[in-house]
Short mmCIF file of C-alpha atoms in Angstrom, two decimals:
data_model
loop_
_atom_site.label_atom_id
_atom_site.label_comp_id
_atom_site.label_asym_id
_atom_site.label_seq_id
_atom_site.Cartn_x
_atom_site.Cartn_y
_atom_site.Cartn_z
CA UNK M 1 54.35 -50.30 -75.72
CA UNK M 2 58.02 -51.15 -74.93
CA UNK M 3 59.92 -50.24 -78.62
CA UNK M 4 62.25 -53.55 -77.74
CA UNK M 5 60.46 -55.81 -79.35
CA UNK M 6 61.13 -53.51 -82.38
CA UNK M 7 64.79 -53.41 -82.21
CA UNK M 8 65.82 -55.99 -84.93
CA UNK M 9 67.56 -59.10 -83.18
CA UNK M 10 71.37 -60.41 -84.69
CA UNK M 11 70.91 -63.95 -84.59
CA UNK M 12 73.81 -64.80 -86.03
CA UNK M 13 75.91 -62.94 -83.25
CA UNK M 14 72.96 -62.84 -80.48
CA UNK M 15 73.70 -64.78 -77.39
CA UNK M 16 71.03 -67.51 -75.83
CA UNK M 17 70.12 -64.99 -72.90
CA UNK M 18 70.10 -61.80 -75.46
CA UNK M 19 67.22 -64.05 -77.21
CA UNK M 20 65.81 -65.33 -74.08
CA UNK M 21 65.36 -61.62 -72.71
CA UNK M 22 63.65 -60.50 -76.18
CA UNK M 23 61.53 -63.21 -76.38
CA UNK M 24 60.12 -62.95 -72.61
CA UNK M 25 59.72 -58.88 -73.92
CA UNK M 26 57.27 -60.43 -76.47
CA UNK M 27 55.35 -62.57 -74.58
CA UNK M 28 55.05 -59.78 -71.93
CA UNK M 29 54.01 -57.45 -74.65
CA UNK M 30 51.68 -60.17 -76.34
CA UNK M 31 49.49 -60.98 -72.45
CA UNK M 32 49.15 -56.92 -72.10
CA UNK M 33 47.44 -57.02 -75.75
CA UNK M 34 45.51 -60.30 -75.26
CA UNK M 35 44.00 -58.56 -71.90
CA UNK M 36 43.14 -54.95 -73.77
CA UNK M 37 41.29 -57.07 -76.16
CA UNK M 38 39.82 -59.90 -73.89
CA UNK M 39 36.24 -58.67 -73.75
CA UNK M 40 34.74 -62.86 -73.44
CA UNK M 41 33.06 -62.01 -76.94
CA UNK M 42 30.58 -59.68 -74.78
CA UNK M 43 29.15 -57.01 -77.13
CA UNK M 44 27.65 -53.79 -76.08
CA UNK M 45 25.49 -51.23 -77.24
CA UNK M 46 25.35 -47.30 -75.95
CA UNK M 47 22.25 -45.46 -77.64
CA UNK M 48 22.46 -41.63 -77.25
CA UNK M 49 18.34 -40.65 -77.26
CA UNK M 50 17.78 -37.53 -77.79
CA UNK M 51 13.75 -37.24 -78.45
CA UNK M 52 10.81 -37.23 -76.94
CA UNK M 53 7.40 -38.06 -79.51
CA UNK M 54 5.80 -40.94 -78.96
CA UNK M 55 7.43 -42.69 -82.50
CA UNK M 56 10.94 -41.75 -81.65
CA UNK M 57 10.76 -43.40 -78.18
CA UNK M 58 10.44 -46.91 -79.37
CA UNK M 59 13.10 -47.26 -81.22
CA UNK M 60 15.61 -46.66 -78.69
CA UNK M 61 13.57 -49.16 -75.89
CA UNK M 62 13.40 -52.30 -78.59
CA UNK M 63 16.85 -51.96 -79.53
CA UNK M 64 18.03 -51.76 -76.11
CA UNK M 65 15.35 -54.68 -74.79
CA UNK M 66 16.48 -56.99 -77.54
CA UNK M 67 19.96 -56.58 -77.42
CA UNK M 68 19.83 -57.34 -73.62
CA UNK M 69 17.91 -60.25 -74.80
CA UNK M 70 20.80 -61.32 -76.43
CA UNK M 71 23.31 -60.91 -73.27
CA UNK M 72 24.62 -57.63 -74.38
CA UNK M 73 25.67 -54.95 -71.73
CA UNK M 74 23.39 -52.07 -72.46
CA UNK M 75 23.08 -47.96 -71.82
CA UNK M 76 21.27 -46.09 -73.22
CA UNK M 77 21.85 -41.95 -72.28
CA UNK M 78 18.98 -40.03 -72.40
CA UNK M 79 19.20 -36.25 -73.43
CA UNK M 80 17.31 -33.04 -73.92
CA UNK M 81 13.92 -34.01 -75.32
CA UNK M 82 14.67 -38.02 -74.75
CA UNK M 83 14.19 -37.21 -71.05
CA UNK M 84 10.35 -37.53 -71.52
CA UNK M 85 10.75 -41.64 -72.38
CA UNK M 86 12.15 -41.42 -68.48
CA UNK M 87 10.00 -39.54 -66.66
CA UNK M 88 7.25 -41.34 -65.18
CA UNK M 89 4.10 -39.20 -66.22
CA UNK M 90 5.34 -37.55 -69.36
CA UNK M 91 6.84 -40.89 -70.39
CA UNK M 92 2.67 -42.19 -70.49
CA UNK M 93 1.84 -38.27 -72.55
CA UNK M 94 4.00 -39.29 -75.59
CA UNK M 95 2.73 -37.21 -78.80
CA UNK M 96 3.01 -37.74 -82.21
CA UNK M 97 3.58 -34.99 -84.33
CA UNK M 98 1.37 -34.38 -87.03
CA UNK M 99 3.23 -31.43 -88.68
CA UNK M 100 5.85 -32.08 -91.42
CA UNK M 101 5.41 -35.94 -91.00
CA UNK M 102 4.81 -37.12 -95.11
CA UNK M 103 3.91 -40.30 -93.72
CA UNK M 104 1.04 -39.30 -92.13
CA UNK M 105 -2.59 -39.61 -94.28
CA UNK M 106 -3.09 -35.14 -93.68
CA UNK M 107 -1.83 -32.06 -95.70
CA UNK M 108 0.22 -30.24 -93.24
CA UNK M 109 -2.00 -27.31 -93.34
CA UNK M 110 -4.49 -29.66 -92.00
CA UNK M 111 -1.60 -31.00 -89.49
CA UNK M 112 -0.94 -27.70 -88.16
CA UNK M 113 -4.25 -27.17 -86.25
CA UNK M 114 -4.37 -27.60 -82.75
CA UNK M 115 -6.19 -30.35 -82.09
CA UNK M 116 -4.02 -32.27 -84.57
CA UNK M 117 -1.21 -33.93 -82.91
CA UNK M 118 -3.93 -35.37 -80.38
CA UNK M 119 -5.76 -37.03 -82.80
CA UNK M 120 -3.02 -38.29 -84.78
CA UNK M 121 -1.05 -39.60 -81.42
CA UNK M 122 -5.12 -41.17 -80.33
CA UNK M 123 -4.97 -42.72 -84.13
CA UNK M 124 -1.01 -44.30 -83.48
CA UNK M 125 -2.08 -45.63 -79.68
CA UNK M 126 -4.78 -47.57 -81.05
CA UNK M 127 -2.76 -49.46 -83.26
CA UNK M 128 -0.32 -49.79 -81.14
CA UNK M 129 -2.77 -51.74 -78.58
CA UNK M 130 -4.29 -53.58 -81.35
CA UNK M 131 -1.24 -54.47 -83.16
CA UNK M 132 -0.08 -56.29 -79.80
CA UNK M 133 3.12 -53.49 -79.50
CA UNK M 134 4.31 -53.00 -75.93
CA UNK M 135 3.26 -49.02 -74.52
CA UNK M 136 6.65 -47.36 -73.73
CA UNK M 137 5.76 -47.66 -70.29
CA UNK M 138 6.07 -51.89 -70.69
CA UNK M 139 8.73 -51.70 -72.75
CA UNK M 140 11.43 -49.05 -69.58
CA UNK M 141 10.03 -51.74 -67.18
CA UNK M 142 11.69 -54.99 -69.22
CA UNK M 143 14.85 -52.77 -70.07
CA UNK M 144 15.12 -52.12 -66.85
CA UNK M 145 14.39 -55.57 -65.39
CA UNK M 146 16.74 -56.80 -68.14
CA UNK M 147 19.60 -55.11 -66.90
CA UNK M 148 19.93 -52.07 -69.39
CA UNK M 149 21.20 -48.97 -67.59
CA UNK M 150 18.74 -45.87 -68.42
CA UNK M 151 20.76 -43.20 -68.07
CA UNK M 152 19.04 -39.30 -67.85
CA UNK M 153 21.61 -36.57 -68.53
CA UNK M 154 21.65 -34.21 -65.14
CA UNK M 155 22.37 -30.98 -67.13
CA UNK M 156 19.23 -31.50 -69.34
CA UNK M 157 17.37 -32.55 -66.14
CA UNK M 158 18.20 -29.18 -64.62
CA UNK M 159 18.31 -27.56 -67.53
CA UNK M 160 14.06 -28.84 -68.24
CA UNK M 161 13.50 -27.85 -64.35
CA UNK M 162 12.91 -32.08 -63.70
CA UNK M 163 13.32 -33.48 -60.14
CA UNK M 164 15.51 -37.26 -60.33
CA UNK M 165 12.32 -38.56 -58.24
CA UNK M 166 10.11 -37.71 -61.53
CA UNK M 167 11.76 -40.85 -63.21
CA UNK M 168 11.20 -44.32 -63.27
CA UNK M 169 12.85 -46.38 -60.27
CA UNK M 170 16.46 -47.91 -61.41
CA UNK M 171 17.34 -44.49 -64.24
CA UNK M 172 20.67 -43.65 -63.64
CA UNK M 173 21.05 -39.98 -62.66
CA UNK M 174 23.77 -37.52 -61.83
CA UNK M 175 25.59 -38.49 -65.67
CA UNK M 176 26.97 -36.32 -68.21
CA UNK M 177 28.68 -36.01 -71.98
CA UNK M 178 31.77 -37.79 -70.52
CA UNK M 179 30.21 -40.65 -69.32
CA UNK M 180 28.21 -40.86 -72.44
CA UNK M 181 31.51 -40.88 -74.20
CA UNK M 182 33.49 -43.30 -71.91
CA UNK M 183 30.53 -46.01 -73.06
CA UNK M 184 30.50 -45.16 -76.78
CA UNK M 185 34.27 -45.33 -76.66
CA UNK M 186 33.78 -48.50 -75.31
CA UNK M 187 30.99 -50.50 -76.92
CA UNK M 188 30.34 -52.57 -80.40
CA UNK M 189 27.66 -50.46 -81.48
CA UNK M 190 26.93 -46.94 -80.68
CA UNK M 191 23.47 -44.87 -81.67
CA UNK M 192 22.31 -41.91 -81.97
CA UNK M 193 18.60 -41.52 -81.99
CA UNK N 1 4.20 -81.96 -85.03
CA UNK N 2 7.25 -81.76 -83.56
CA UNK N 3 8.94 -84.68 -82.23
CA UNK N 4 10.81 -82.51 -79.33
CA UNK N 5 10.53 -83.26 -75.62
CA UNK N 6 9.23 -80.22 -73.98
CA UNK N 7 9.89 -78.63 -70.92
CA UNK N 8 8.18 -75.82 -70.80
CA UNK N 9 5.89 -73.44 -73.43
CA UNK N 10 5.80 -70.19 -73.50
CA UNK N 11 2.54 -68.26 -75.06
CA UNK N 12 3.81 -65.08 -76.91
CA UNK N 13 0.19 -64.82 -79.16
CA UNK N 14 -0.81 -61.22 -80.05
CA UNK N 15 2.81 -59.77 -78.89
CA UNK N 16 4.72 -58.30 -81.67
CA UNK N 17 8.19 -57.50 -81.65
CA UNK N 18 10.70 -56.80 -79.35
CA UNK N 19 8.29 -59.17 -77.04
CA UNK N 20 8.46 -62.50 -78.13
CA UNK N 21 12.05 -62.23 -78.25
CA UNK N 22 12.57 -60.30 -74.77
CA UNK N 23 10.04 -62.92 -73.35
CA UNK N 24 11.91 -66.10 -74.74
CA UNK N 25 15.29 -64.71 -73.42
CA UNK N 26 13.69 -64.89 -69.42
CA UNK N 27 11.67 -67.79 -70.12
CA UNK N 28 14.89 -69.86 -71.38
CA UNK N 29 17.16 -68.24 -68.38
CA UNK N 30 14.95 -70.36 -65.92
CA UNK N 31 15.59 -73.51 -67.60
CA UNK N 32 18.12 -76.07 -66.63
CA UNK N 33 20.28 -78.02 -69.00
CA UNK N 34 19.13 -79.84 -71.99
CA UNK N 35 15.78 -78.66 -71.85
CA UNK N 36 13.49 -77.54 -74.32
CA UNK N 37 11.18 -74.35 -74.57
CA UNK N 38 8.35 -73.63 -76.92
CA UNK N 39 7.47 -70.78 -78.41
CA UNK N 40 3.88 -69.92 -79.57
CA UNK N 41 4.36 -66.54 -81.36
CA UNK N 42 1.48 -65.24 -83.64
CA UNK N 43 4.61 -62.39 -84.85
CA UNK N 44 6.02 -63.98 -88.27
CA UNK N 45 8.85 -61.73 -87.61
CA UNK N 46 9.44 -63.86 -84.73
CA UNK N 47 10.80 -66.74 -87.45
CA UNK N 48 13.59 -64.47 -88.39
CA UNK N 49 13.69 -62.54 -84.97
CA UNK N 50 13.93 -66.01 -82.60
CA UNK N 51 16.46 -67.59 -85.05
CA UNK N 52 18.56 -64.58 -85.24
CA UNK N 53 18.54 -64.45 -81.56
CA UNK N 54 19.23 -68.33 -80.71
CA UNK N 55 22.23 -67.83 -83.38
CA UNK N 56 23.99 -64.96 -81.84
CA UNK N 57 23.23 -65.77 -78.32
CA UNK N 58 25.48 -67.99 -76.34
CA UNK N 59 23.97 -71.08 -74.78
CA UNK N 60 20.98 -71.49 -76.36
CA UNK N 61 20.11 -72.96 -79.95
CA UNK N 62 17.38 -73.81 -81.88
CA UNK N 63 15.87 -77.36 -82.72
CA UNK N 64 13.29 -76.36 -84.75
CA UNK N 65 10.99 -73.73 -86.16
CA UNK N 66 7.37 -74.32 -87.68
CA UNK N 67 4.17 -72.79 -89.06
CA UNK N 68 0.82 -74.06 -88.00
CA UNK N 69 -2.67 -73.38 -87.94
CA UNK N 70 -5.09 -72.94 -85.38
CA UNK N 71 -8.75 -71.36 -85.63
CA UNK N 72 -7.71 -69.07 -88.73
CA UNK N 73 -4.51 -68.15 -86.83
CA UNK N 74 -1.24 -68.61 -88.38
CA UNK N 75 0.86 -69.83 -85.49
CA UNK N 76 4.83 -69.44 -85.73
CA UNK N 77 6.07 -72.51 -83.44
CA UNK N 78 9.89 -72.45 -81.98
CA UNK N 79 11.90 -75.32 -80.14
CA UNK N 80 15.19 -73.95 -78.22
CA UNK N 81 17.32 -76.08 -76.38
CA UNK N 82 18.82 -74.57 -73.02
CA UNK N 83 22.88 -75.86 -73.91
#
């Protein structure tokens, strides 16, 4: 920002053109700010997910779905174990974790055997289809249709050994911590999940 | 009953949330104009979750929200105008 419009202006002494010239600094200075903050009221939302169990992959996928409901622009950066939500056959897997979960109706030396986590994600599916929820798998199809960019983080892709053809048509590969950043820098409400 | 002219209805029973919402955002971006949707939602968070929505969102408001009953269901009713 020019430090003119700072300079303090003699009005008593200041000539018509001297004012003219500050003033036209101003309005100059005053479009450049209007345009930094013109955004048309358009909110957006950048949702860093970073897990992969079945109950920690909705909420990422409603938020997202509902705010591109309401016209928002949408990404949401998947990382590490929040990969799984985007691959195509793991995404359909999801577990639920028995162990260490107070919420669930099992002491956790109960939760800790094997078969656990399979029976407790078998118990959480069926509600799911009988309380009417979406599967994960219905709920990356709207995002996508609805415009939200999916984005899978390429070093956690190489890092887990994934091919980019193991995820659902429309993720955005080939992305990393800065462009994660750029779109948190960016956007009304930022998430980490 | 309503006394709303309209267009089109759009059946969101046994979907719970973000659905009816998600749904009701496509179903209202094929509308033209001045018309009117209806929403059957069975979701009563879909009374907070709809109005919320039609608030915030630009172009679209709504008339009218109800409850009503059909065969032991508790239906949630909407009316949004297309602006």
């Amino acid at each position: 920002m020019s430090s003119n419009a700072d300079a303090p202006v003699e009005t008593a002494t200041a000539s018509v053109e001297d004012l003219q010239a500050h003033v036209e600094t101003l309005e100059a200075e005053l479009a450049d700010l209007r345009e930094a903050v013109d955004d048309d009221g358009q909110k957006s939302m950048t949702i860093i997910a970073t897990k992969g169990t079945l109950d920690m992959a909705y909420p990422p996928l409603i938020l997202a779905s509902t705010a591109a409901a309401f016209g928002w622009d949408v990404v949401v950066f998947h990382t590490f174990w929040g990969l799984e939500i985007l691959h195509e056959e793991k995404s359909k897997n999801l577990k639920l974790s028995a162990v260490g979960n107070p919420s669930m109706p099992m002491p956790n030396a109960i939760a800790a055997l094997p078969f656990m986590d399979n029976v407790a994600t078998s118990m959480m599916e069926k509600k799911i289809a009988e309380n009417g929820t979406a599967t994960i798998e219905e709920l990356i199809e709207t995002s996508l249709d609805m415009g939200v960019d999916l984005q899978a983080c390429q070093m956690t892709i190489e890092l887990m050994g994934y091919d980019e053809d193991e995820f659902y048509d429309g993720v955005t590969t080939g992305v990393g911590a800065a462009t994660a950043l750029q779109h948190m820098a960016d956007a009304d409400v930022q998430l980490m999940i | 009953m309503s006394q709303h002219e309209v267009t089109q209805t759009l059946d969101v029973k046994g979907l719970s949330c973000p659905m009816p919402v998600v749904k009701t955002r496509g179903a209202v971006d094929d509308l033209s104009a001045g018309e009117v949707l209806k929403v059957v939602s069975t979701d009563s968070g879909s009374m907070s979750d709809l109005k919320g929505w039609a608030d915030s969102t630009d172009g679209v408001s709504m008339l009218d929200q109800e409850e009503t009953e059909e065969s032991g269901d508790t239906l949630f009713v909407h009316y949004i105008q297309k602006e």
